[in-house]
PDB file of C-alpha atoms in Angstrom:
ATOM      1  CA  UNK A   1     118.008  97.359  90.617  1.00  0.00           C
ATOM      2  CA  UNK A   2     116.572 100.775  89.148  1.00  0.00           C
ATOM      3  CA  UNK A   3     118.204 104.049  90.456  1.00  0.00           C
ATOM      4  CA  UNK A   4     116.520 105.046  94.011  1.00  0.00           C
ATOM      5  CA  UNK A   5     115.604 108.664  93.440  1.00  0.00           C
ATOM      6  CA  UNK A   6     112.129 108.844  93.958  1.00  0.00           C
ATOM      7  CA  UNK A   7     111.981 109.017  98.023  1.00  0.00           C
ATOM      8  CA  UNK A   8     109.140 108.874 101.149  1.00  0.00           C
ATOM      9  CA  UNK A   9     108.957 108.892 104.289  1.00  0.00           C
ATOM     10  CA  UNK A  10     105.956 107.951 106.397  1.00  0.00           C
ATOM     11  CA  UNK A  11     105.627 109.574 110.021  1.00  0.00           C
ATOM     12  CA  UNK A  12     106.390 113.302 110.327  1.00  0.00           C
ATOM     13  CA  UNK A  13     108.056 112.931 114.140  1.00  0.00           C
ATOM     14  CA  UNK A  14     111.682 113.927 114.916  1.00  0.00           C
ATOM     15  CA  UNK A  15     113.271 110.859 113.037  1.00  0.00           C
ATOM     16  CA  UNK A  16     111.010 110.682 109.966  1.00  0.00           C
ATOM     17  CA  UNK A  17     111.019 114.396 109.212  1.00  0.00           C
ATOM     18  CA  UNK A  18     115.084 114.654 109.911  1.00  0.00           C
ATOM     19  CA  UNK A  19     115.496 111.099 107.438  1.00  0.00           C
ATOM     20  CA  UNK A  20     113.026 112.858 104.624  1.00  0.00           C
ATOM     21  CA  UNK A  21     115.411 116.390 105.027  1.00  0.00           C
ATOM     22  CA  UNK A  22     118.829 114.167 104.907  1.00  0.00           C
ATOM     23  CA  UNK A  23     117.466 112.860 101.397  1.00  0.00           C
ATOM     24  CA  UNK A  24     116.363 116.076 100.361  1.00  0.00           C
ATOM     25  CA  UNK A  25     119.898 117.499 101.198  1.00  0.00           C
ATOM     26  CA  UNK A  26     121.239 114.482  98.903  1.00  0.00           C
ATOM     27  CA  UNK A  27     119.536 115.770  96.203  1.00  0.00           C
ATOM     28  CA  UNK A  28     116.316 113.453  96.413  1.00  0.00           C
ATOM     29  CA  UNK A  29     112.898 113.956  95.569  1.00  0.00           C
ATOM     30  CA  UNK A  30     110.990 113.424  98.910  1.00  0.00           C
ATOM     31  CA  UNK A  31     107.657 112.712  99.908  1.00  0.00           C
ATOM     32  CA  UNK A  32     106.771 113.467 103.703  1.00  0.00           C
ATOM     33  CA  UNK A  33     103.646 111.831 105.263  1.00  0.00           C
ATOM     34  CA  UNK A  34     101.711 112.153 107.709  1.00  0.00           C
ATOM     35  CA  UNK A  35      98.066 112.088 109.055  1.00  0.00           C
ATOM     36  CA  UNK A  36      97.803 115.178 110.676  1.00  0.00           C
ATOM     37  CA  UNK A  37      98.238 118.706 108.511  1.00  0.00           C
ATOM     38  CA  UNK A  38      99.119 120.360 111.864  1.00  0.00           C
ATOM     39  CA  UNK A  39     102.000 117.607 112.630  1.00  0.00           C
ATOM     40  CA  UNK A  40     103.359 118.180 108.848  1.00  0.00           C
ATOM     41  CA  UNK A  41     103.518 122.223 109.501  1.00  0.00           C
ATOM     42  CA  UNK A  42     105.142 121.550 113.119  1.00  0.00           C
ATOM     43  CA  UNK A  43     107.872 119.157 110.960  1.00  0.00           C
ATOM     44  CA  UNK A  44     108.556 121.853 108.609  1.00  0.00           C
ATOM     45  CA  UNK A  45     108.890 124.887 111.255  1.00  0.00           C
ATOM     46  CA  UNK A  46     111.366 122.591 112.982  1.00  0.00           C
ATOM     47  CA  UNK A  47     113.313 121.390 110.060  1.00  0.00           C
ATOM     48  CA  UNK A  48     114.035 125.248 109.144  1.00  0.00           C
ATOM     49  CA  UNK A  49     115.704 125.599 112.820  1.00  0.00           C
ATOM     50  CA  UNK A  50     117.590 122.314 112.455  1.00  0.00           C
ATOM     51  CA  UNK A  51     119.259 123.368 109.048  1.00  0.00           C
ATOM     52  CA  UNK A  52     119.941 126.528 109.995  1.00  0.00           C
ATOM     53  CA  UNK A  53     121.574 125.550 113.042  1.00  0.00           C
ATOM     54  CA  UNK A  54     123.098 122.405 111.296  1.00  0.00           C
ATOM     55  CA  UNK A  55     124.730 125.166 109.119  1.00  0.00           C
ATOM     56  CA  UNK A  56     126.253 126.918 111.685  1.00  0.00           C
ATOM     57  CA  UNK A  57     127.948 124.068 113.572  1.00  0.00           C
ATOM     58  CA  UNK A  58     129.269 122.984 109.869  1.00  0.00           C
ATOM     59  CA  UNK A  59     127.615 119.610 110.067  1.00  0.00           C
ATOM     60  CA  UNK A  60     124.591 120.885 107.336  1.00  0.00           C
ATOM     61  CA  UNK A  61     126.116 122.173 103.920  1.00  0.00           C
ATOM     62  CA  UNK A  62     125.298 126.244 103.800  1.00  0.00           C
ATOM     63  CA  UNK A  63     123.212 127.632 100.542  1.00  0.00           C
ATOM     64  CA  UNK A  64     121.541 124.399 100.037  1.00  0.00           C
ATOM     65  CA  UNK A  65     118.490 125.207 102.454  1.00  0.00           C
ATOM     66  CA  UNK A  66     116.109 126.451  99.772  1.00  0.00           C
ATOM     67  CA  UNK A  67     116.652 124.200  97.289  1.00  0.00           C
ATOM     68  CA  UNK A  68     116.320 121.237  99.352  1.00  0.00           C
ATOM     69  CA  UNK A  69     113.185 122.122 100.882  1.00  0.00           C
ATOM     70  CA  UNK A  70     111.866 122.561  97.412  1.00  0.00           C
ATOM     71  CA  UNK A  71     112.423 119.201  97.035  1.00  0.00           C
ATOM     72  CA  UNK A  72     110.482 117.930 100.195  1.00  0.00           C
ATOM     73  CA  UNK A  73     106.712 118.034  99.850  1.00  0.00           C
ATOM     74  CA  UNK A  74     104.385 116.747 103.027  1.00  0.00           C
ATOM     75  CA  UNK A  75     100.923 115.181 102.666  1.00  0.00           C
ATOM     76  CA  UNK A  76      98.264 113.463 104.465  1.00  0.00           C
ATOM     77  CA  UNK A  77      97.808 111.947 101.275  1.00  0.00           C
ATOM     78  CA  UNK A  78      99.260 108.144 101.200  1.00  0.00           C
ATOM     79  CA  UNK A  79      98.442 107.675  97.883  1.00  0.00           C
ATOM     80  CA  UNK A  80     101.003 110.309  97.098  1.00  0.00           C
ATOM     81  CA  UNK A  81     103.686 107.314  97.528  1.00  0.00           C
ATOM     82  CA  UNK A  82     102.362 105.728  95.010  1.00  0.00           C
ATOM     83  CA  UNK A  83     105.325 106.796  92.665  1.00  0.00           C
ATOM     84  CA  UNK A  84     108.383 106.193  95.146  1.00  0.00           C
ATOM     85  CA  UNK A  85     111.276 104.133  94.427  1.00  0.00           C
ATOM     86  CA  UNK A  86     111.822 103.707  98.026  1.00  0.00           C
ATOM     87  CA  UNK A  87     109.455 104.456 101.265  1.00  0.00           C
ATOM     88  CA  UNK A  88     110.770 104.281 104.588  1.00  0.00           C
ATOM     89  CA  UNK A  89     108.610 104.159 108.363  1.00  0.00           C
ATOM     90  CA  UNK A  90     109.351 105.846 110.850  1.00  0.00           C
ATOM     91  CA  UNK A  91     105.977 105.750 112.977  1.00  0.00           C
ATOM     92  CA  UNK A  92     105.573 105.386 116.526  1.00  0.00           C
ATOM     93  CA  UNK A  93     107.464 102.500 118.039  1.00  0.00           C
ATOM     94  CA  UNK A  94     104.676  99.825 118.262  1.00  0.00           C
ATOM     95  CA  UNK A  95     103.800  96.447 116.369  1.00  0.00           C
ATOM     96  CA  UNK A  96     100.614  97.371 115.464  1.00  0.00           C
ATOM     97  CA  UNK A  97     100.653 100.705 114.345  1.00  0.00           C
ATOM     98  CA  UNK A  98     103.684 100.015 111.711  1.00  0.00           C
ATOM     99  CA  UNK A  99     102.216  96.566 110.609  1.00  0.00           C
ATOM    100  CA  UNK A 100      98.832  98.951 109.502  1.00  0.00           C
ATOM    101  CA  UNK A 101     101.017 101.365 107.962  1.00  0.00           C
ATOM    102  CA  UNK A 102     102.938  98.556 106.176  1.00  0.00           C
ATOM    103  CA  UNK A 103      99.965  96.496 105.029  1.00  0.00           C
ATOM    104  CA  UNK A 104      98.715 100.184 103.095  1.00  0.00           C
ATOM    105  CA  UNK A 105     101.993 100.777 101.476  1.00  0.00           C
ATOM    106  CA  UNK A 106     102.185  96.853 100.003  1.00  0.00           C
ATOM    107  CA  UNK A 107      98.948  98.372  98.183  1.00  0.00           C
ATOM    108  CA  UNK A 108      99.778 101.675  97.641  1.00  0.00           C
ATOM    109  CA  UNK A 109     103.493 101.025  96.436  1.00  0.00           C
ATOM    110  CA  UNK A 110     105.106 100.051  93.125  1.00  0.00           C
ATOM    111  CA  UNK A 111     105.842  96.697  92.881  1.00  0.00           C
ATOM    112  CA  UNK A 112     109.721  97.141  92.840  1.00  0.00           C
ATOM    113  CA  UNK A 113     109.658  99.720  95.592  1.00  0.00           C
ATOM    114  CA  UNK A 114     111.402  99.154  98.435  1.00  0.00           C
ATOM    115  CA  UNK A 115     110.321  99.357 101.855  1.00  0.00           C
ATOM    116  CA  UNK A 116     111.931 100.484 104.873  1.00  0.00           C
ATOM    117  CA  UNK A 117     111.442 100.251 108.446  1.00  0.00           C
ATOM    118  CA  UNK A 118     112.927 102.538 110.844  1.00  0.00           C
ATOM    119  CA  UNK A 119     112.517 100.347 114.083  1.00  0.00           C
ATOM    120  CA  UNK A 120     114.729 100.729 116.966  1.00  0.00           C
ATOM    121  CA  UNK A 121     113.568  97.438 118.387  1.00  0.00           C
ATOM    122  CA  UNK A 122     111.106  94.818 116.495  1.00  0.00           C
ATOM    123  CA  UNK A 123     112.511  92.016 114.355  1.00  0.00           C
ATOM    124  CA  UNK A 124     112.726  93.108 110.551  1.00  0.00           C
ATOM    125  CA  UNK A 125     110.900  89.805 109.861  1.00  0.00           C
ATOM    126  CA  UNK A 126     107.592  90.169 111.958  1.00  0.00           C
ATOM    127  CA  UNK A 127     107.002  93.694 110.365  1.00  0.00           C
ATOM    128  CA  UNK A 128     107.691  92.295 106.674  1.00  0.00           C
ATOM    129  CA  UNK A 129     105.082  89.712 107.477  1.00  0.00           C
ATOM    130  CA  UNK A 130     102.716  92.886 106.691  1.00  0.00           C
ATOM    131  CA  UNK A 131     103.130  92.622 103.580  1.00  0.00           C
ATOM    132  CA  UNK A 132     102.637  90.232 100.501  1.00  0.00           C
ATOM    133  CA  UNK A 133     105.063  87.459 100.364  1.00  0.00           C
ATOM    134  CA  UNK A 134     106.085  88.342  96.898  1.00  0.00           C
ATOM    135  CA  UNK A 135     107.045  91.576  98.157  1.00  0.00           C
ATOM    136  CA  UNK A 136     109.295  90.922 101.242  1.00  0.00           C
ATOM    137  CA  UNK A 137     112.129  90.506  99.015  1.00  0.00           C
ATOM    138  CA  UNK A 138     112.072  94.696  98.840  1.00  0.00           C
ATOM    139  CA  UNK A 139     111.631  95.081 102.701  1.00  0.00           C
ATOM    140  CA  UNK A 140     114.310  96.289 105.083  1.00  0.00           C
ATOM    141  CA  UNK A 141     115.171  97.676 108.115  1.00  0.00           C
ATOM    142  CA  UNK A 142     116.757 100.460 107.654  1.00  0.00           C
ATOM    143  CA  UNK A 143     117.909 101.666 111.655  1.00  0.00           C
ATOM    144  CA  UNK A 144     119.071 105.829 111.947  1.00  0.00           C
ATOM    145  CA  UNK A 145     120.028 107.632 115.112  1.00  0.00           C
ATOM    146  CA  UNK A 146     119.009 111.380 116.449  1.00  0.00           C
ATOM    147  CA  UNK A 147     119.744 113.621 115.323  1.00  0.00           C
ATOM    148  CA  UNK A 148     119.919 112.212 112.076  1.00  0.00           C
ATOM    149  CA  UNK A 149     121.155 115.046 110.176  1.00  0.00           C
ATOM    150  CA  UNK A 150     124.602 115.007 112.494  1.00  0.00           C
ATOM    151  CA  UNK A 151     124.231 111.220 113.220  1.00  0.00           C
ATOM    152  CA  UNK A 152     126.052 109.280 110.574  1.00  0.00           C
ATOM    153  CA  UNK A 153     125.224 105.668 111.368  1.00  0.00           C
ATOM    154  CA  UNK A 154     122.440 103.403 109.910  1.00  0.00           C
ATOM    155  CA  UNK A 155     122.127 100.164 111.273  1.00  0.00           C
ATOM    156  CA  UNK A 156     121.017  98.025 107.912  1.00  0.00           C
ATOM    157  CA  UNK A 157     118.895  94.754 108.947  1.00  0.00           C
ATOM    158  CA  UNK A 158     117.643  92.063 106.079  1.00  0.00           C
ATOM    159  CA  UNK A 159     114.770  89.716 106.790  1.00  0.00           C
ATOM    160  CA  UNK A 160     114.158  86.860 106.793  1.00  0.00           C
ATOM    161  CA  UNK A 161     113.373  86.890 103.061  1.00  0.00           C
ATOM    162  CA  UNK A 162     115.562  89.878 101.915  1.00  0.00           C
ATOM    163  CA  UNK A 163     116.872  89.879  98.597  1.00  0.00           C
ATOM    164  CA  UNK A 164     120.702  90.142  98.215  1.00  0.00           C
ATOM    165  CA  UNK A 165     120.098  92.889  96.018  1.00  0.00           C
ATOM    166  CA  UNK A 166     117.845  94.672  98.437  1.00  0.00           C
ATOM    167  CA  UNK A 167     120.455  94.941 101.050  1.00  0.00           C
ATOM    168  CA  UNK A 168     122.615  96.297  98.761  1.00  0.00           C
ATOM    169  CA  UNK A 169     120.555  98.794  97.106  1.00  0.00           C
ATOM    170  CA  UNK A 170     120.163 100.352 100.802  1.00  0.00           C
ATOM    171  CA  UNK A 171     123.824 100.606 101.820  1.00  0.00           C
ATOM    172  CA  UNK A 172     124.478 101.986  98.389  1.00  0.00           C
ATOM    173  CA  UNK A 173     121.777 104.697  98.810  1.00  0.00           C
ATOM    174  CA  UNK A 174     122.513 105.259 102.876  1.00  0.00           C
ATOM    175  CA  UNK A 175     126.019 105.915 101.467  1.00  0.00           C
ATOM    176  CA  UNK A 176     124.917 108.395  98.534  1.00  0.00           C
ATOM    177  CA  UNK A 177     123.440 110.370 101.375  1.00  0.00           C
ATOM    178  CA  UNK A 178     126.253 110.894 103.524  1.00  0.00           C
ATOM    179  CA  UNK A 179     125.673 108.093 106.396  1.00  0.00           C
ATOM    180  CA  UNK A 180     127.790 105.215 107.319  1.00  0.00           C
ATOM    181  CA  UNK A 181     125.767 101.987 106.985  1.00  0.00           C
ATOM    182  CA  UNK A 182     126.595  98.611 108.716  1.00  0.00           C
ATOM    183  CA  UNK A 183     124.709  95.360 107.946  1.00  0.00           C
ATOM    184  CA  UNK A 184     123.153  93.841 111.270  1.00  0.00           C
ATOM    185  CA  UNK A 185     121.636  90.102 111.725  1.00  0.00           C
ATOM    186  CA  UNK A 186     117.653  90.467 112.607  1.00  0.00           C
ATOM    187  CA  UNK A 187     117.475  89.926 116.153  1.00  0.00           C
ATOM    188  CA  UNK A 188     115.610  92.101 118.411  1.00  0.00           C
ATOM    189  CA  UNK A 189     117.537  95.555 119.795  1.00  0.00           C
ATOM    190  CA  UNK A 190     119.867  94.970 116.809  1.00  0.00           C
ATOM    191  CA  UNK A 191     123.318  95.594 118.038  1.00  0.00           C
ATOM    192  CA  UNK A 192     123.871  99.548 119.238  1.00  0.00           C
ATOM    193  CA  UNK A 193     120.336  99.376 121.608  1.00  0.00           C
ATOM    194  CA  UNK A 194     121.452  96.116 123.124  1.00  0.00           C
ATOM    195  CA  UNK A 195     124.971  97.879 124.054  1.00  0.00           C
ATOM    196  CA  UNK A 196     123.016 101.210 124.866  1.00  0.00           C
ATOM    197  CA  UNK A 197     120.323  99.620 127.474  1.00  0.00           C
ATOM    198  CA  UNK A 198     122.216  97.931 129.292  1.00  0.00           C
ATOM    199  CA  UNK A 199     124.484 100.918 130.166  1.00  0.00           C
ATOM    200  CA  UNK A 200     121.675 102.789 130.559  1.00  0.00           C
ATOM    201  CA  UNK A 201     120.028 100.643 132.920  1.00  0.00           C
ATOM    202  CA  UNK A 202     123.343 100.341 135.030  1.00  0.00           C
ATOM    203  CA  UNK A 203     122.966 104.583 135.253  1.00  0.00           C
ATOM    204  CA  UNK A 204     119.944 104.160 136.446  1.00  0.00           C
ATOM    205  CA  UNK A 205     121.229 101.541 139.166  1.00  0.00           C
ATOM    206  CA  UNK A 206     124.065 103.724 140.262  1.00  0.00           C
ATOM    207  CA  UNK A 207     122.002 107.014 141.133  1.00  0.00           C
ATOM    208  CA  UNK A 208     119.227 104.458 143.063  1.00  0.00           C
ATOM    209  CA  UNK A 209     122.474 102.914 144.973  1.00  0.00           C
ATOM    210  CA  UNK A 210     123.241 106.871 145.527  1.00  0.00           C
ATOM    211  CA  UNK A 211     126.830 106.290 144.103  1.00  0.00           C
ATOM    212  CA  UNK A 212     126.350 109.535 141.972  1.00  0.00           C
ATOM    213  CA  UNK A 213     123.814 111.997 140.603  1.00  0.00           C
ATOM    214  CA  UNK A 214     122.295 112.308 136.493  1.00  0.00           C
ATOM    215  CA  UNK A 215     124.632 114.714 136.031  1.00  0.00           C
ATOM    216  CA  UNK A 216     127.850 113.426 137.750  1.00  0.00           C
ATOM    217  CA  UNK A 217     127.137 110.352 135.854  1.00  0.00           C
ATOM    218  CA  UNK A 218     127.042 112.072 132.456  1.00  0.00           C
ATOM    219  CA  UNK A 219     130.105 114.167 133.119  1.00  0.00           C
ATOM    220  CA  UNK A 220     132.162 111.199 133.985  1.00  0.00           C
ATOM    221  CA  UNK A 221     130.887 109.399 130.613  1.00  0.00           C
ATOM    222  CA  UNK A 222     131.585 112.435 128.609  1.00  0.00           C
ATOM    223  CA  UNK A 223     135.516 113.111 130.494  1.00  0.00           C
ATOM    224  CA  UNK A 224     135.996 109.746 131.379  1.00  0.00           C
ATOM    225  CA  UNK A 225     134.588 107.700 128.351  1.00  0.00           C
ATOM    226  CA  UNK A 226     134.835 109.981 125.631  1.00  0.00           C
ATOM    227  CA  UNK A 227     130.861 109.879 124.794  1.00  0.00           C
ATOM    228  CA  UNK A 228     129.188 113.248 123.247  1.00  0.00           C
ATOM    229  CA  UNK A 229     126.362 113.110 126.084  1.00  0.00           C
ATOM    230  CA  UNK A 230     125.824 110.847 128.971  1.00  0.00           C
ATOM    231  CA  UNK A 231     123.379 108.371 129.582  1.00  0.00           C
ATOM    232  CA  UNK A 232     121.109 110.492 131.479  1.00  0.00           C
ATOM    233  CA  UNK A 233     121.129 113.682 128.762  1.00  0.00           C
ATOM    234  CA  UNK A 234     120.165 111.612 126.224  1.00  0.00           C
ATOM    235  CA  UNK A 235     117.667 109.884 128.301  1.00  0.00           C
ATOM    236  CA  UNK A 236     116.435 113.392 128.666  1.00  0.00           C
ATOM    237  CA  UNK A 237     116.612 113.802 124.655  1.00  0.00           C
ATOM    238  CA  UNK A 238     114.758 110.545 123.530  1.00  0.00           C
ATOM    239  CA  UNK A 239     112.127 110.408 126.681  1.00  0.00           C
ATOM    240  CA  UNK A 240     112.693 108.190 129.125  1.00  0.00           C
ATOM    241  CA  UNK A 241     109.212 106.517 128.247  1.00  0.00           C
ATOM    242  CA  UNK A 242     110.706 105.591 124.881  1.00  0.00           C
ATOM    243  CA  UNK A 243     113.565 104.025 126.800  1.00  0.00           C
ATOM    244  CA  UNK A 244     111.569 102.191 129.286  1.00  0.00           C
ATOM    245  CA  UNK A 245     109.276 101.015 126.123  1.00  0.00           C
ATOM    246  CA  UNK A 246     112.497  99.711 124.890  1.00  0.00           C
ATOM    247  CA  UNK A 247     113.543  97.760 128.250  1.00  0.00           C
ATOM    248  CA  UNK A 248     110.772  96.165 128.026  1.00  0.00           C
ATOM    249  CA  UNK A 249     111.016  94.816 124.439  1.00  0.00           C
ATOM    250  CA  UNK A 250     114.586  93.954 125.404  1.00  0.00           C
ATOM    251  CA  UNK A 251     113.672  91.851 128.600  1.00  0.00           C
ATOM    252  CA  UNK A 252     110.901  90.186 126.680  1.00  0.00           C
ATOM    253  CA  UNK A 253     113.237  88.753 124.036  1.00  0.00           C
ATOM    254  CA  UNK A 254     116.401  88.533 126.206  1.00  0.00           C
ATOM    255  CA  UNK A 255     115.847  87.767 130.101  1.00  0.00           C
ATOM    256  CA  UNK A 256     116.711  89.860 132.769  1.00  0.00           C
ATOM    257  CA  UNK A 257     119.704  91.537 132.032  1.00  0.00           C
ATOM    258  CA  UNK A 258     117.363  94.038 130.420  1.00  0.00           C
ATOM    259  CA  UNK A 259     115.194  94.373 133.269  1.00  0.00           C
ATOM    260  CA  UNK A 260     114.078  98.247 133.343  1.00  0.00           C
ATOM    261  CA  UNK A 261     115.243  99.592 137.029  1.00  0.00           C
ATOM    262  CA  UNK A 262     112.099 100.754 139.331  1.00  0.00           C
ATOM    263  CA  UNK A 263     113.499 104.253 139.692  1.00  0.00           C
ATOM    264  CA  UNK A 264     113.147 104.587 135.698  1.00  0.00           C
ATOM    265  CA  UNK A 265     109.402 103.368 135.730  1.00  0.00           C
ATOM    266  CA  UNK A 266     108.512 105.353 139.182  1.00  0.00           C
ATOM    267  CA  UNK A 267     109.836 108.715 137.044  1.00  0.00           C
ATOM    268  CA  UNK A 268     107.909 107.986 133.764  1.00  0.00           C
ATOM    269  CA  UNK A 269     104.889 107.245 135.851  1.00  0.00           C
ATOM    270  CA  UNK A 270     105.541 110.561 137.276  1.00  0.00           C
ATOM    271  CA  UNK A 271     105.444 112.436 133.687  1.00  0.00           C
ATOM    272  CA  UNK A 272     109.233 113.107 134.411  1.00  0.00           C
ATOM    273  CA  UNK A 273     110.175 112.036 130.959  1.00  0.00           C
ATOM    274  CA  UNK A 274     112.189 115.032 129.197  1.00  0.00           C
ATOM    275  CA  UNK A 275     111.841 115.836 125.793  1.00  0.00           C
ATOM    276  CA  UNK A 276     111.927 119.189 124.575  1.00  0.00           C
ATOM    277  CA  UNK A 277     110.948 121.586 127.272  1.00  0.00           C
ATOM    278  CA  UNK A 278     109.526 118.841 129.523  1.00  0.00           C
ATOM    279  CA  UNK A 279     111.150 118.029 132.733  1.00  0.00           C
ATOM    280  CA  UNK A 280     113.497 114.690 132.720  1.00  0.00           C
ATOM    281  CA  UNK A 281     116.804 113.457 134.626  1.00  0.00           C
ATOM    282  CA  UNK A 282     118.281 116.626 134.575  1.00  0.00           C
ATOM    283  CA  UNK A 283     115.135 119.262 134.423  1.00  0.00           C
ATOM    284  CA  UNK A 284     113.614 117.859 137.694  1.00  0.00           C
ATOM    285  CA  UNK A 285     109.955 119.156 137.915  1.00  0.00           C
TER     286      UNK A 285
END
C-alpha cells in the first residue's frame, strides 16, 4: 500500500481539528473540512491556544508551531479531498449524518484512499455500508480520545470487509504520528467506552444514593485510583449530553447494564451539560 502522506479530516469540532493538527505536527499534508467558514476560523483560533499550551506542558514539540500550521489548510470545499491518501470523520456522533458524509467521500475520493471513521460508538460495518462495496476494503475505524494532541491511544476497528492491509496501513500511520494504536473487534462501544460507561453510570448512582458529591467522587478516583480526572470532570469536559447519547447506544445494543441513571437525563434536560464555559457536574448553574 502507497505511502499515506496526503491527509483530511472532515468535521472541524474539538476531535477533528485536534486529529488534522496531530498529522500536521507529524509532518503531514492536511486538509481540514468543514461546512461552515466561521466553524473553520473558530478551529484555527483554538488550535493556536492548544499548541501553545501543549508546548508549555512539554506534551507539543516547541518551534514546530508555524510550520505545521502551514501545512494544515481548512475548506468548505469537499472536493478539496479529492487528492488524499487517507480521509478520516470525525462529524457529529449520529448514523445519519456520517453515513451522508461517507456516501460523498466514496465519490469524491481516490479509489485507493482510505477512509476513516472516528466513531466513539456505531459499528465500523454499518457506516462502511455507505459506501461502494468495492471500496469497503479501505474503510476503518479509526477511534482517538480528547485531547488528542496529549491522548496517545487510538482504538483501531476493521469491518466487516477490511482488508488485512488496511488495518495495517492505519496502525503503521497512527504510529508514525506519535499515538499508540490497538486493534479492537467491531462491536458497538468498542472496548474503552464499554469500561468507561459503566463506571460512569455507577458515579452517577452513588451521588443519587447521596454516598458522595461530583467532586468527592473525582478526588477519590484521581487519589484512590490513580485516574488523571474523575468521572464527573470529564463528564464536565465531553458534555454530559454526549455521554447520555452514548448510554443510550450502549443499552440499545447491550441490555441494561448500560441503562443511563435518571439524575444524568433530569441534568441534560436541564441544559446542565458542561463544556467549555457552560455549567456541568461541577459548575452548577
Amino acid at each position: 500500500m502507497a505511502a499515506l502522506e496526503r491527509i483530511g479530516v472532515v468535521g472541524a469540532g474539538l476531535m477533528g481539528s485536534e486529529i488534522a493538527l496531530t498529522f500536521a505536527l507529524a509532518g503531514h499534508d492536511v486538509v481540514l473540512v468543514d461546512r461552515e467558514e466561521d466553524r473553520l476560523a473558530a478551529a484555527l483560533k483554538r488550535l493556536e491556544s492548544v499548541y501553545e499550551r501543549g508546548v508549555q506542558r512539554g506534551a507539543l514539540p516547541a518551534g514546530e508551531g508555524e510550520a505545521a500550521f502551514a501545512r494544515l489548510r481548512t475548506t468548505t470545499d469537499r472536493q478539496a479531498l479529492s487528492d488524499r491518501d487517507y480521509v478520516t470523520e470525525a462529524v457529529f456522533e449520529d448514523e445519519a449524518v456520517k453515513t451522508e458524509v461517507f456516501r460523498a467521500l466514496d465519490a469524491i475520493c481516490l479509489p485507493g484512499c482510505i477512509l476513516a471513521t472516528n466513531t466513539s460508538t456505531i459499528p465500523i460495518s454499518t457506516l462502511a455500508a455507505a459506501v461502494a462495496p468495492d471500496r469497503r476494503r479501505l474503510f476503518i475505524g479509526t477511534h482517538y480520545f480528547s485531547p488528542v494532541t496529549r491522548m496517545k491511544l487510538v482504538e483501531v476497528i476493521p469491518a466487516f470487509d477490511t482488508a488485512p492491509e488496511t488495518v495495517a496501513a492505519a496502525l503503521d500511520l497512527c504510529r508514525r504520528i506519535g499515538k499508540a494504536p490497538i486493534e479492537i473487534k467491531d462491536v458497538a462501544g468498542f472496548a474503552v467506552n464499554r469500561l468507561l460507561h459503566v463506571f460512569m453510570i455507577e458515579a452517577v448512582r452513588l451521588v443519587e444514593e447521596g454516598v458522595a458529591t461530583p467532586e468527592d467522587i473525582d478526588t477519590a478516583c484521581r487519589l484512590g485510583l490513580g485516574h488523571p480526572m474523575g468521572p464527573f470532570e470529564l463528564m464536565d469536559a465531553t458534555t454530559s449530553h454526549l455521554c447520555l447519547q452514548v448510554q443510550e447506544i450502549l443499552q440499545e445494543a447491550y441490555g441494561e447494564r448500560f441503562r443511563p441513571r435518571p439524575l444524568l437525563k433530569q441534568r441534560v434536560r436541564a441544559g446542565l451539560v458542561g463544556g467549555r464555559g457552560k455549567p456541568g457536574w461541577r459548575r452548577p448553574g
